[in-house]
Amino acid sequence: MHETNFITREPLLDPKQRVIGYELSWQQVENHTPTDADLEALIGFVAENVNDEETGWLLKDKVLFLDAVPNMLSTDALFAMPPERTVLTMKASDLADPDTLSAVQGLRAGGVGISIRDGDLAHLGSNLAMSASYIEVRFAGADVAAQARTHAAAKQSGVRMVGRPVATWEDFDACAALGLDAFVGKLHLTPRPGAPVKGMNPAQTIILQLMQMVQKNADIPQIESVLKRDPALSYKMLRFINSAGFGATREIQSLRQAIAMMGYAPMYRWLTLLLATASTSGYSPVLMETAVVRGRLTELLGVKALPRGEGENLFVAGMFSLLDRLFGLPMKEVLDTIQLPDEVVSALLTRGGMYGPYLALAEACELNSNLVVSLAKSVNINPVDVNKAHLSALAWAQNVTT
């Protein structure tokens, strides 16, 4: 299946709008429901690409939700996944079979999560936690709050409630207040009403000034003087340069040394990340993580096909594609404050130019869009490479130091 179709993802949010994990699935092609073999192939592909033999689980504290059916509960690929980071979503009717229920309870005893959807749970008995760690609550109709109240009242000790689809921020707040634990939907791409952020905060203004200085190859002492105006930013740079990931052989205590050691191109990428993640908007945690994943995925999708040195612009195009939501401004207004190459601007405004198709493909992977197939074909990338890039970008985003 991974050779012919594409992985798509949806984030699971906690009540504070932080990403606790992702639901991964195959793109739903019209008139095609994934078979048992398809679902098994998904788990195998994911295990191979996000669980490294030497370093272990590459997604840190994130949990992955994956659809499962009874026939695949003993697949070898499942046992290649860390149980505490794996949740299998089953239909309640599947657990009516005694053999399936026994297998599920065995997996639960071993630490694997089980999420149950679609059906009556009465046959599971009073000790629901033996068979499930999550119950999926599907909302239908207008009165989501009333439905959530009914389910919350029946919430079992030790079993978490996952609401879907939670389509509006009003529904999100109602469900959070009623005790649901996690939410699946596209809310992170929807501006939250209330008192939205308008424009950049002071930290982002300084970061933008530094980006423009780096673009113009300003002298190191000039960059240093601007950095010193923001103690928190200076601290972040020193922390980054002294992190294990950067690989400095000795501790760097001087900003001037840090700038020289980092170099202008890596510094520009670091500042790009900071510009997006320095947002103070109320819905920013999931939006910021989405921006980081999108930036990296856009880069990975295009870096092999485009001329050498285009990786930074691909990354910027992906990262900045959500700045309008982070800043609460139309994209055109955002771009009026930032000097960017024409090709990046074209990608951000119209998904055109050199980078636009790769950005559009990265976005489609978030939305389970029917455009994924045609967009991948337009840039001549096969499903395997798209899927590997997608999982690699997810892993990379967990290890970004800002």
Short mmCIF file of C-alpha atoms in Angstrom, two decimals, residues 1 26 32-44 67-73 75 77 90-91 94:
data_model
loop_
_atom_site.label_atom_id
_atom_site.label_comp_id
_atom_site.label_asym_id
_atom_site.label_seq_id
_atom_site.Cartn_x
_atom_site.Cartn_y
_atom_site.Cartn_z
CA MET A 1 0.00 0.00 0.00
CA TRP A 26 -3.93 6.12 4.16
CA HIS A 32 -11.85 2.28 -1.65
CA THR A 33 -11.72 1.30 2.01
CA PRO A 34 -8.30 0.11 3.22
CA THR A 35 -8.14 -3.67 3.54
CA ASP A 36 -6.69 -5.60 6.47
CA ALA A 37 -3.45 -5.92 4.51
CA ASP A 38 -3.41 -2.18 3.85
CA LEU A 39 -3.73 -1.39 7.56
CA GLU A 40 -1.01 -3.87 8.43
CA ALA A 41 1.25 -2.31 5.79
CA LEU A 42 0.71 1.13 7.36
CA ILE A 43 1.85 -0.05 10.78
CA GLY A 44 4.88 -1.75 9.24
CA ASP A 67 -6.69 1.93 12.59
CA ALA A 68 -6.65 -1.79 13.31
CA VAL A 69 -8.75 -4.89 12.70
CA PRO A 70 -8.76 -8.25 14.53
CA ASN A 71 -6.68 -10.11 11.94
CA MET A 72 -3.66 -7.86 12.46
CA LEU A 73 -3.45 -7.83 16.26
CA THR A 75 1.38 -8.83 13.28
CA ALA A 77 5.13 -4.96 12.68
CA MET A 90 -10.92 -0.72 16.90
CA LYS A 91 -14.67 -0.92 16.34
CA ASP A 94 -14.94 -6.24 16.88
#
